[in-house]
Tab-separated table of C-alpha atoms and ligand atoms in Angstrom:
chain	number	residue	atom	x	y	z
A	1	UNK	CA	131.764	146.160	75.897
A	2	UNK	CA	133.663	142.810	75.466
A	3	UNK	CA	134.692	143.016	71.829
A	4	UNK	CA	137.632	142.050	69.793
A	5	UNK	CA	140.775	141.142	71.558
A	6	UNK	CA	139.364	141.388	74.985
A	7	UNK	CA	136.585	138.873	74.234
A	8	UNK	CA	139.061	136.501	72.633
A	9	UNK	CA	141.501	136.675	75.672
A	10	UNK	CA	138.611	135.821	77.924
A	11	UNK	CA	137.213	133.026	75.825
A	12	UNK	CA	140.649	131.590	75.454
A	13	UNK	CA	141.092	131.569	79.284
A	14	UNK	CA	137.489	129.949	79.693
A	15	UNK	CA	138.277	127.434	76.863
A	16	UNK	CA	141.690	126.534	78.557
A	17	UNK	CA	139.926	126.038	81.915
A	18	UNK	CA	137.338	123.752	80.463
A	19	UNK	CA	139.856	121.701	78.615
A	20	UNK	CA	141.940	121.218	81.776
A	21	UNK	CA	138.813	120.406	83.818
A	22	UNK	CA	137.629	117.808	81.178
A	23	UNK	CA	141.070	116.140	81.060
A	24	UNK	CA	141.130	115.609	84.797
A	25	UNK	CA	137.954	116.172	86.654
A	26	UNK	CA	139.063	113.468	89.011
A	27	UNK	CA	141.565	115.739	90.557
A	28	UNK	CA	138.667	117.476	92.513
A	29	UNK	CA	136.850	115.840	95.410
A	30	UNK	CA	133.424	114.660	94.038
A	31	UNK	CA	131.771	116.129	96.962
A	32	UNK	CA	133.334	119.327	98.066
A	33	UNK	CA	134.408	119.935	101.603
A	34	UNK	CA	132.125	122.861	102.386
A	35	UNK	CA	129.442	123.685	104.805
A	36	UNK	CA	126.306	125.669	104.091
A	37	UNK	CA	126.893	129.267	104.075
A	38	UNK	CA	130.710	129.064	103.040
A	39	UNK	CA	130.081	130.320	99.605
A	40	UNK	CA	127.842	133.136	100.693
A	41	UNK	CA	130.501	134.270	103.321
A	42	UNK	CA	133.181	134.450	100.494
A	43	UNK	CA	131.029	136.906	98.475
A	44	UNK	CA	130.286	140.610	99.046
A	45	UNK	CA	126.694	141.327	100.411
A	46	UNK	CA	125.956	143.762	97.457
A	47	UNK	CA	126.382	143.884	93.890
A	48	UNK	CA	129.382	145.760	92.484
A	49	UNK	CA	128.612	149.548	91.648
A	50	UNK	CA	131.331	149.452	88.901
A	51	UNK	CA	132.162	146.775	86.347
A	52	UNK	CA	135.004	144.504	87.007
A	53	UNK	CA	137.520	142.938	84.432
A	54	UNK	CA	136.439	139.339	83.398
A	55	UNK	CA	139.949	138.068	84.809
A	56	UNK	CA	138.947	139.039	88.293
A	57	UNK	CA	135.549	137.350	87.904
A	58	UNK	CA	137.228	134.184	86.606
A	59	UNK	CA	139.722	134.272	89.380
A	60	UNK	CA	136.814	134.196	91.919
A	61	UNK	CA	135.064	131.408	89.797
A	62	UNK	CA	138.163	129.296	90.262
A	63	UNK	CA	138.824	130.309	93.904
A	64	UNK	CA	135.213	130.303	95.266
A	65	UNK	CA	132.935	128.430	92.812
A	66	UNK	CA	134.909	125.439	91.738
A	67	UNK	CA	136.024	124.192	95.139
A	68	UNK	CA	132.356	124.562	96.300
A	69	UNK	CA	131.058	122.413	93.315
A	70	UNK	CA	129.828	118.908	93.546
A	71	UNK	CA	131.522	117.563	90.488
A	72	UNK	CA	129.004	115.624	88.300
A	73	UNK	CA	131.600	115.170	85.676
A	74	UNK	CA	133.881	113.202	88.111
A	75	UNK	CA	134.287	109.682	86.954
A	76	UNK	CA	133.345	108.553	90.451
A	77	UNK	CA	130.115	110.434	90.668
A	78	UNK	CA	127.778	107.354	91.207
A	79	UNK	CA	124.900	108.987	92.845
A	80	UNK	CA	121.084	109.546	91.562
A	81	UNK	CA	121.577	109.233	87.883
A	82	UNK	CA	125.090	109.687	87.036
A	83	UNK	CA	125.367	112.110	84.046
A	84	UNK	CA	128.111	113.932	82.252
A	85	UNK	CA	128.316	116.580	79.443
A	86	UNK	CA	130.094	115.756	76.197
A	87	UNK	CA	132.673	118.508	75.430
A	88	UNK	CA	130.913	118.952	71.956
A	89	UNK	CA	127.772	119.860	73.649
A	90	UNK	CA	129.555	122.417	75.934
A	91	UNK	CA	130.785	124.119	72.779
A	92	UNK	CA	127.146	124.074	71.466
A	93	UNK	CA	125.893	125.667	74.659
A	94	UNK	CA	128.439	128.413	74.319
A	95	UNK	CA	127.409	129.035	70.610
A	96	UNK	CA	123.630	128.944	71.869
A	97	UNK	CA	124.424	131.602	74.444
A	98	UNK	CA	126.126	133.615	71.947
A	99	UNK	CA	123.159	133.600	69.551
A	100	UNK	CA	120.829	133.937	72.518
A	101	UNK	CA	117.632	133.395	70.530
A	102	UNK	CA	114.210	133.205	72.167
A	103	UNK	CA	112.648	130.520	70.023
A	104	UNK	CA	109.013	131.178	70.745
A	105	UNK	CA	107.901	131.614	67.069
A	106	UNK	CA	109.441	130.194	63.958
A	107	UNK	CA	110.200	133.749	62.980
A	108	UNK	CA	112.098	134.617	66.154
A	109	UNK	CA	114.509	131.702	65.270
A	110	UNK	CA	113.820	129.627	62.113
A	111	UNK	CA	117.118	127.537	62.786
A	112	UNK	CA	116.278	126.838	66.447
A	113	UNK	CA	112.854	125.697	65.436
A	114	UNK	CA	113.735	123.654	62.510
A	115	UNK	CA	116.745	122.046	64.223
A	116	UNK	CA	114.393	121.121	67.002
A	117	UNK	CA	112.227	119.517	64.491
A	118	UNK	CA	114.807	117.557	62.795
A	119	UNK	CA	116.674	116.264	65.921
A	120	UNK	CA	113.307	115.056	67.197
A	121	UNK	CA	112.862	113.085	64.127
A	122	UNK	CA	116.369	111.632	64.422
A	123	UNK	CA	115.756	110.715	68.046
A	124	UNK	CA	112.407	109.305	67.324
A	125	UNK	CA	114.046	107.040	64.624
A	126	UNK	CA	116.830	105.948	67.102
A	127	UNK	CA	114.238	104.939	69.583
A	128	UNK	CA	112.081	103.162	67.006
A	129	UNK	CA	109.008	105.218	67.859
A	130	UNK	CA	106.033	105.536	65.465
A	131	UNK	CA	106.815	107.859	62.569
A	132	UNK	CA	103.737	109.959	63.135
A	133	UNK	CA	104.833	110.985	66.703
A	134	UNK	CA	106.151	114.530	67.484
A	135	UNK	CA	108.983	115.332	69.807
A	136	UNK	CA	109.238	118.563	71.636
A	137	UNK	CA	112.205	119.587	73.887
A	138	UNK	CA	111.469	121.093	77.411
A	139	UNK	CA	113.755	121.814	80.201
A	140	UNK	CA	113.194	118.690	82.543
A	141	UNK	CA	111.213	115.470	82.636
A	142	UNK	CA	109.175	117.180	85.360
A	143	UNK	CA	107.962	119.988	83.045
A	144	UNK	CA	107.576	117.611	80.104
A	145	UNK	CA	105.435	115.335	82.365
A	146	UNK	CA	103.453	118.190	83.674
A	147	UNK	CA	102.851	119.217	79.937
A	148	UNK	CA	101.680	115.858	79.032
A	149	UNK	CA	99.362	115.490	81.971
A	150	UNK	CA	97.919	119.001	81.248
A	151	UNK	CA	97.116	117.593	77.712
A	152	UNK	CA	95.466	114.461	79.329
A	153	UNK	CA	93.386	117.010	81.341
A	154	UNK	CA	92.459	118.987	78.138
A	155	UNK	CA	91.599	115.680	76.299
A	156	UNK	CA	88.776	115.023	78.993
A	157	UNK	CA	86.822	117.739	77.232
A	158	UNK	CA	85.589	119.242	80.573
A	159	UNK	CA	86.191	122.914	79.468
A	160	UNK	CA	88.689	123.416	82.131
A	161	UNK	CA	90.893	125.574	80.088
A	162	UNK	CA	88.086	128.143	79.988
A	163	UNK	CA	85.853	127.521	82.782
A	164	UNK	CA	88.374	126.398	85.424
A	165	UNK	CA	87.720	123.701	87.980
A	166	UNK	CA	86.345	125.753	90.981
A	167	UNK	CA	82.694	126.513	91.553
A	168	UNK	CA	81.142	123.867	89.246
A	169	UNK	CA	80.154	120.230	89.572
A	170	UNK	CA	83.145	118.244	88.230
A	171	UNK	CA	83.834	114.559	88.975
A	172	UNK	CA	87.009	113.973	90.979
A	173	UNK	CA	89.872	113.458	88.482
A	174	UNK	CA	92.231	110.513	89.109
A	175	UNK	CA	95.877	109.755	88.261
A	176	UNK	CA	97.297	106.243	88.572
A	177	UNK	CA	101.002	105.758	89.601
A	178	UNK	CA	102.990	103.339	91.860
A	179	UNK	CA	105.080	103.766	94.966
A	180	UNK	CA	107.997	103.902	92.548
A	181	UNK	CA	106.704	106.648	90.499
A	182	UNK	CA	108.900	109.847	90.321
A	183	UNK	CA	107.491	112.672	92.619
A	184	UNK	CA	106.973	115.061	89.706
A	185	UNK	CA	103.630	113.489	88.921
A	186	UNK	CA	102.287	114.439	92.348
A	187	UNK	CA	103.610	117.924	91.723
A	188	UNK	CA	101.650	118.015	88.425
A	189	UNK	CA	98.540	116.871	90.299
A	190	UNK	CA	99.030	119.768	92.553
A	191	UNK	CA	99.500	122.233	89.759
A	192	UNK	CA	96.705	120.988	87.726
A	193	UNK	CA	94.176	121.147	90.457
A	194	UNK	CA	93.759	117.416	90.619
A	195	UNK	CA	95.024	117.176	94.156
A	196	UNK	CA	97.392	114.842	95.832
A	197	UNK	CA	94.655	112.793	97.256
A	198	UNK	CA	93.738	111.794	93.851
A	199	UNK	CA	96.980	110.310	92.848
A	200	UNK	CA	96.370	106.672	93.385
A	201	UNK	CA	99.262	104.379	94.116
A	202	UNK	CA	98.708	101.011	92.383
A	203	UNK	CA	100.566	98.085	94.233
A	204	UNK	CA	103.731	96.560	92.637
A	205	UNK	CA	104.919	92.943	92.047
A	206	UNK	CA	107.978	91.655	93.591
A	207	UNK	CA	110.083	93.232	91.002
A	208	UNK	CA	108.646	96.776	91.696
A	209	UNK	CA	106.500	97.002	88.621
A	210	UNK	CA	103.013	98.104	88.526
A	211	UNK	CA	100.412	95.328	88.817
A	212	UNK	CA	97.954	95.492	85.843
A	213	UNK	CA	95.473	93.549	87.625
A	214	UNK	CA	95.288	96.041	90.453
A	215	UNK	CA	95.379	98.917	88.001
A	216	UNK	CA	92.268	97.589	86.175
A	217	UNK	CA	90.495	96.773	89.587
A	218	UNK	CA	91.011	100.264	90.868
A	219	UNK	CA	90.045	102.105	87.776
A	220	UNK	CA	86.724	100.170	87.469
A	221	UNK	CA	86.053	100.880	91.100
A	222	UNK	CA	86.820	104.560	90.648
A	223	UNK	CA	84.647	104.798	87.506
A	224	UNK	CA	81.737	103.051	89.545
A	225	UNK	CA	82.081	105.522	92.209
A	226	UNK	CA	81.622	108.434	89.665
A	227	UNK	CA	85.268	109.490	89.430
A	228	UNK	CA	87.074	110.261	86.116
A	229	UNK	CA	90.382	108.690	85.260
A	230	UNK	CA	92.778	111.471	83.850
A	231	UNK	CA	95.850	109.470	83.378
A	232	UNK	CA	98.035	106.388	84.096
A	233	UNK	CA	101.764	107.041	84.414
A	234	UNK	CA	103.785	104.014	83.681
A	235	UNK	CA	107.519	104.242	84.234
A	236	UNK	CA	110.325	102.683	82.187
A	237	UNK	CA	113.312	102.822	84.421
A	238	UNK	CA	111.986	103.759	88.017
A	239	UNK	CA	114.282	106.247	89.824
A	240	UNK	CA	114.911	103.889	92.688
A	241	UNK	CA	115.580	100.556	91.031
A	242	UNK	CA	115.215	101.158	87.234
A	243	UNK	CA	112.268	98.688	87.308
A	244	UNK	CA	110.121	98.735	84.188
A	245	UNK	CA	106.393	98.750	84.328
A	246	UNK	CA	104.521	96.267	81.898
A	247	UNK	CA	103.597	98.962	79.406
A	248	UNK	CA	101.722	96.566	76.886
A	249	UNK	CA	99.396	95.320	79.643
A	250	UNK	CA	98.915	98.803	81.164
A	251	UNK	CA	98.321	100.256	77.516
A	252	UNK	CA	95.522	97.691	77.002
A	253	UNK	CA	93.787	98.785	80.250
A	254	UNK	CA	94.258	102.578	79.207
A	255	UNK	CA	92.671	101.800	75.896
A	256	UNK	CA	89.779	99.932	77.444
A	257	UNK	CA	88.883	102.779	79.684
A	258	UNK	CA	89.913	105.767	77.315
A	259	UNK	CA	92.469	106.875	79.584
A	260	UNK	CA	95.596	108.825	78.682
A	261	UNK	CA	98.879	106.870	79.080
A	262	UNK	CA	101.986	108.732	79.838
A	263	UNK	CA	105.206	106.706	79.950
A	264	UNK	CA	108.110	108.201	82.088
A	265	UNK	CA	111.295	106.938	80.374
A	266	UNK	CA	113.464	109.837	81.518
A	267	UNK	CA	116.506	107.703	82.371
A	268	UNK	CA	115.969	104.286	80.763
A	269	UNK	CA	114.271	105.301	77.576
A	270	UNK	CA	117.509	106.430	75.953
A	271	UNK	CA	118.777	102.748	76.218
A	272	UNK	CA	116.165	101.848	73.609
A	273	UNK	CA	118.740	103.203	71.060
A	274	UNK	CA	120.355	99.778	71.672
A	275	UNK	CA	118.720	97.217	69.381
A	276	UNK	CA	119.118	94.578	72.107
A	277	UNK	CA	117.157	96.807	74.599
A	278	UNK	CA	114.505	98.082	72.141
A	279	UNK	CA	112.113	95.923	74.106
A	280	UNK	CA	112.314	98.478	76.862
A	281	UNK	CA	109.716	100.486	75.013
A	282	UNK	CA	107.445	97.724	73.954
A	283	UNK	CA	103.951	98.923	74.026
A	284	UNK	CA	104.517	102.756	74.051
A	285	UNK	CA	103.206	102.848	70.552
A	286	UNK	CA	99.779	102.587	72.371
A	287	UNK	CA	100.747	105.311	74.844
A	288	UNK	CA	99.672	108.990	74.430
A	289	UNK	CA	103.060	110.507	75.431
A	290	UNK	CA	106.515	109.530	76.421
A	291	UNK	CA	109.433	111.330	78.189
A	292	UNK	CA	113.037	110.677	77.664
A	293	UNK	CA	115.981	112.739	79.006
A	294	UNK	CA	119.032	113.350	76.873
A	295	UNK	CA	120.382	115.204	79.868
A	296	UNK	CA	120.403	111.940	81.846
A	297	UNK	CA	121.975	109.237	79.801
A	298	UNK	CA	122.931	110.805	76.333
A	299	UNK	CA	125.631	113.107	77.487
A	300	UNK	CA	123.869	116.349	76.798
A	301	UNK	CA	124.334	118.854	79.599
A	302	UNK	CA	121.413	119.845	81.707
A	303	UNK	CA	118.802	120.689	80.570
A	304	UNK	CA	117.303	118.816	77.694
A	305	UNK	CA	114.121	116.592	78.149
A	306	UNK	CA	112.115	115.308	75.275
A	307	UNK	CA	108.405	114.762	75.221
A	308	UNK	CA	107.034	112.630	72.394
A	309	UNK	CA	103.517	112.957	71.702
A	310	UNK	CA	101.109	110.742	69.728
A	311	UNK	CA	98.825	113.709	69.057
A	312	UNK	CA	100.636	116.830	69.497
A	313	UNK	CA	97.361	118.894	68.733
A	314	UNK	CA	96.072	118.292	72.171
A	315	UNK	CA	99.098	119.893	73.802
A	316	UNK	CA	98.569	122.958	71.470
A	317	UNK	CA	94.795	122.919	72.408
A	318	UNK	CA	95.857	122.902	76.101
A	319	UNK	CA	98.375	125.760	75.923
A	320	UNK	CA	97.998	128.026	72.862
A	321	UNK	CA	97.352	131.545	73.400
A	322	UNK	CA	98.778	134.029	70.919
A	323	UNK	CA	99.277	137.490	72.410
A	324	UNK	CA	99.128	140.217	70.111
A	325	UNK	CA	102.581	141.453	70.922
A	326	UNK	CA	104.199	138.456	69.692
A	327	UNK	CA	102.538	138.435	66.221
A	328	UNK	CA	104.812	139.098	63.295
A	329	UNK	CA	103.926	137.951	60.055
A	330	UNK	CA	102.002	134.730	60.560
A	331	UNK	CA	103.706	131.671	59.124
A	332	UNK	CA	100.840	129.302	58.643
A	333	UNK	CA	102.908	126.182	57.996
A	334	UNK	CA	105.655	126.909	60.598
A	335	UNK	CA	105.923	125.352	64.128
A	336	UNK	CA	105.632	128.058	66.869
A	337	UNK	CA	107.062	126.326	69.980
A	338	UNK	CA	105.413	128.808	72.390
A	339	UNK	CA	102.283	126.854	71.668
A	340	UNK	CA	103.588	123.733	73.326
A	341	UNK	CA	103.670	124.615	77.100
A	342	UNK	CA	103.954	127.355	79.594
A	343	UNK	CA	106.882	129.027	78.355
A	344	UNK	CA	107.041	131.875	75.688
A	345	UNK	CA	110.660	132.325	75.034
A	346	UNK	CA	112.694	129.115	74.762
A	347	UNK	CA	116.377	128.277	74.802
A	348	UNK	CA	118.112	126.796	71.719
A	349	UNK	CA	118.507	123.334	73.345
A	350	UNK	CA	118.461	121.466	70.059
A	351	UNK	CA	121.807	122.759	69.134
A	352	UNK	CA	123.574	120.714	71.893
A	353	UNK	CA	121.626	117.651	71.012
A	354	UNK	CA	122.517	118.037	67.508
A	355	UNK	CA	126.195	118.346	68.448
A	356	UNK	CA	126.108	115.330	70.479
A	357	UNK	CA	124.376	113.112	67.981
A	358	UNK	CA	126.816	114.217	65.199
A	359	UNK	CA	130.000	114.098	67.309
A	360	UNK	CA	129.362	110.530	68.720
A	361	UNK	CA	127.049	109.110	66.028
A	362	UNK	CA	124.392	106.604	67.087
A	363	UNK	CA	127.120	103.979	67.331
A	364	UNK	CA	129.277	106.032	69.592
A	365	UNK	CA	126.225	106.614	71.895
A	366	UNK	CA	125.490	102.874	71.760
A	367	UNK	CA	129.086	101.823	72.681
A	368	UNK	CA	129.102	104.097	75.694
A	369	UNK	CA	125.689	102.852	77.066
A	370	UNK	CA	126.764	99.262	76.485
A	371	UNK	CA	129.965	99.928	78.494
A	372	UNK	CA	127.940	101.502	81.484
A	373	UNK	CA	125.552	98.540	81.497
A	374	UNK	CA	128.431	95.953	81.403
A	375	UNK	CA	130.149	97.850	84.344
A	376	UNK	CA	126.972	97.723	86.512
A	377	UNK	CA	126.609	93.841	85.648
A	378	UNK	CA	130.043	93.397	86.810
A	379	UNK	CA	129.601	95.404	89.958
A	380	UNK	CA	126.505	93.203	90.801
A	381	UNK	CA	128.448	90.061	90.358
A	382	UNK	CA	131.247	91.368	92.683
A	383	UNK	CA	128.548	92.018	95.224
A	384	UNK	CA	127.041	88.572	94.878
A	385	UNK	CA	130.440	86.958	95.150
A	386	UNK	CA	131.287	88.704	98.377
A	387	UNK	CA	130.203	87.032	101.740
A	388	UNK	CA	127.905	89.388	103.781
A	389	UNK	CA	126.808	91.485	100.911
A	390	UNK	CA	123.542	91.143	98.824
A	391	UNK	CA	121.937	92.590	95.843
A	392	UNK	CA	118.472	94.005	96.579
A	393	UNK	CA	116.768	94.469	93.289
A	394	UNK	CA	116.946	93.319	89.566
A	395	UNK	CA	119.392	95.418	87.762
A	396	UNK	CA	118.584	95.440	83.979
A	397	UNK	CA	120.544	98.673	83.062
A	398	UNK	CA	123.380	100.705	84.709
A	399	UNK	CA	122.195	101.042	88.418
A	400	UNK	CA	122.670	98.524	91.208
A	401	UNK	CA	120.995	98.427	94.603
A	402	UNK	CA	122.744	96.503	97.281
A	403	UNK	CA	123.782	96.413	100.813
A	404	UNK	CA	126.219	95.023	103.514
A	405	UNK	CA	124.193	92.446	105.454
A	406	UNK	CA	126.317	90.526	107.883
A	407	UNK	CA	124.452	87.615	109.355
A	408	UNK	CA	122.484	88.084	112.467
A	409	UNK	CA	121.673	91.880	112.027
A	410	UNK	CA	118.145	93.093	112.256
A	411	UNK	CA	116.796	95.748	109.888
A	412	UNK	CA	117.384	98.693	112.075
A	413	UNK	CA	121.173	97.773	112.496
A	414	UNK	CA	121.506	97.112	108.775
A	415	UNK	CA	120.158	100.453	107.961
A	416	UNK	CA	122.390	102.338	110.324
A	417	UNK	CA	125.366	100.237	109.229
A	418	UNK	CA	124.757	100.909	105.534
A	419	UNK	CA	123.956	104.533	105.989
A	420	UNK	CA	127.228	104.957	107.791
A	421	UNK	CA	129.178	103.241	105.180
A	422	UNK	CA	127.713	105.438	102.463
A	423	UNK	CA	128.457	108.577	104.531
A	424	UNK	CA	132.025	107.398	105.308
A	425	UNK	CA	132.659	106.833	101.560
A	426	UNK	CA	131.234	110.008	100.540
A	427	UNK	CA	133.254	111.830	103.125
A	428	UNK	CA	136.432	110.760	101.411
A	429	UNK	CA	135.758	112.867	98.444
A	430	UNK	CA	136.801	110.033	96.301
A	431	UNK	CA	133.522	108.769	95.214
A	432	UNK	CA	129.720	109.859	95.657
A	433	UNK	CA	127.128	107.194	96.167
A	434	UNK	CA	123.531	107.693	97.068
A	435	UNK	CA	120.933	105.308	98.667
A	436	UNK	CA	117.306	104.491	98.457
A	437	UNK	CA	114.788	102.414	100.264
A	438	UNK	CA	113.569	99.109	98.630
A	439	UNK	CA	110.488	97.683	100.246
A	440	UNK	CA	111.348	99.333	103.477
A	441	UNK	CA	115.133	98.319	103.407
A	442	UNK	CA	117.974	100.731	103.087
A	443	UNK	CA	119.972	100.136	99.969
A	444	UNK	CA	123.141	101.608	98.611
A	445	UNK	CA	122.432	102.578	95.107
A	446	UNK	CA	125.319	102.919	92.648
A	447	UNK	CA	124.554	104.396	89.171
A	448	UNK	CA	126.793	104.439	86.272
A	449	UNK	CA	126.437	106.880	83.558
A	450	UNK	CA	129.291	109.077	83.140
A	451	UNK	CA	131.457	109.346	80.022
A	452	UNK	CA	134.645	109.117	81.920
A	453	UNK	CA	133.929	106.286	84.275
A	454	UNK	CA	136.232	103.418	83.678
A	455	UNK	CA	136.266	99.913	85.207
A	456	UNK	CA	138.988	101.140	87.698
A	457	UNK	CA	136.612	103.830	89.027
A	458	UNK	CA	133.851	101.267	89.884
A	459	UNK	CA	136.578	99.079	91.368
A	460	UNK	CA	137.746	101.934	93.451
A	461	UNK	CA	134.232	102.569	94.802
A	462	UNK	CA	133.711	99.003	95.763
A	463	UNK	CA	137.023	98.809	97.516
A	464	UNK	CA	136.054	101.885	99.491
A	465	UNK	CA	132.764	100.438	100.441
A	466	UNK	CA	134.240	96.971	101.591
A	467	UNK	CA	136.872	98.841	103.496
A	468	UNK	CA	134.322	100.943	105.333
A	469	UNK	CA	132.113	97.878	105.918
A	470	UNK	CA	135.104	95.889	107.409
A	471	UNK	CA	135.822	98.718	109.857
A	472	UNK	CA	132.328	98.382	111.164
A	473	UNK	CA	132.179	94.707	111.624
B	501	LIG	N1	111.488	110.706	86.025
B	501	LIG	C1	112.300	109.727	86.418
B	501	LIG	C2	111.947	108.352	86.315
B	501	LIG	C3	113.412	110.247	87.038
B	501	LIG	O1	114.219	109.329	87.542
B	501	LIG	C4	113.659	111.556	87.218
B	501	LIG	C5	114.826	111.988	87.871
B	501	LIG	O2	115.735	111.363	88.226
B	501	LIG	C6	112.750	112.398	86.662
B	501	LIG	C7	111.430	111.939	86.160
B	501	LIG	C8	112.845	114.072	86.841
B	501	LIG	O3	113.708	114.389	86.013
B	501	LIG	P1	114.122	115.790	85.606
B	501	LIG	O4	115.088	116.242	86.748
B	501	LIG	O5	114.576	115.968	84.271
B	501	LIG	O6	112.869	116.593	85.972
């Protein structure tokens, strides 16, 4: 049993390691120089029969795990959506692990339950959401989105919860998305028995936003053909280009047809904490559900995704089952979070969110978001100012999509060229950049969102990209 001095020594070593790591995460390669199987080969095939001292385990952590880690905390991690963990939140995670509550019922953790309620009200206020909306924390936007869509299915009143979908005459259920919508919606359609063929991709305009006219036309045609619209998913900040679907117009169509509107603002929604970007969430007050991810752009470590609901009772109707074994003294006025999704036991995620909100304050978060957005705008200008480079999509937030496009090259050559540049930059270990396809064109995609990213880091990545491009001219 690790108690007393031994535990203190172990934790002291862990704390020292974390402190050193956060002081200089840039001393590691962003992408480790390892091949698949290297980590496995360094580890024994079977679990140890006898316990080992923590010191030896930590030695192996430093020797085997750290060098084979992709360092998301590195200031030159620019891939996907760049994220990073605030040290205060890391401390909160250690405390949450120490408490190790399973917050399924209020009774099984009054503090975890009520801290979640309070932080959800705080976040709702910061985002300017309606005061009667309820926030609930899930692990990821994928699961929060699935939960919202399960509620949308329940709201159809087709008795699917009890009778299921097979062996009876039900209309095909339809979900409306675009080609830019995140793939978790399709997974939800699989899991909810809707079927991938009923996920309808509405065309986008030239700025990669859902076209409301095409949405209205499609829904009307589907209804006329005897189908039943289940949900529209609008995205505020698409994964590829961070485009923003026109939520007010989409909401009007959803209202006209009585369709559930889910807004996926996993990355960009957090930016609505900035008064000047509050407009990003215009129209969401008419939606039924909205997802934002503090683990993406609010410096809360993975995992922490928030689902805001206009009417949380529908989620409870979709999921609430009270097994006899969890019943303790019923608390009629308390929230029991096991009623809000698939999970019974839940982690104490509100603790790290509470720590970040208090440690930075709303102004501290705003300052950091503004700095990321400003850096992205600067990068876009550098790209525009450089001959043979072009920006490929609007960049309202902290992601820029662009490419090297020397004159006279066809699309196939440009794709090969830019893919080679990205690969070469990533192979240096000095930066990690990902790519996307925009209207079929290969784009270098650079995302800024890390607490430690400075202007010099973005300059460094831009220099590497230009240097690799020059080598290939
Ligand atoms: N929605 C959008 C718009 C995203 O960009 C992402 C991930 O990048 C997700 C959902 C999925 O997020 P999570 O990893 O929390 O499931």
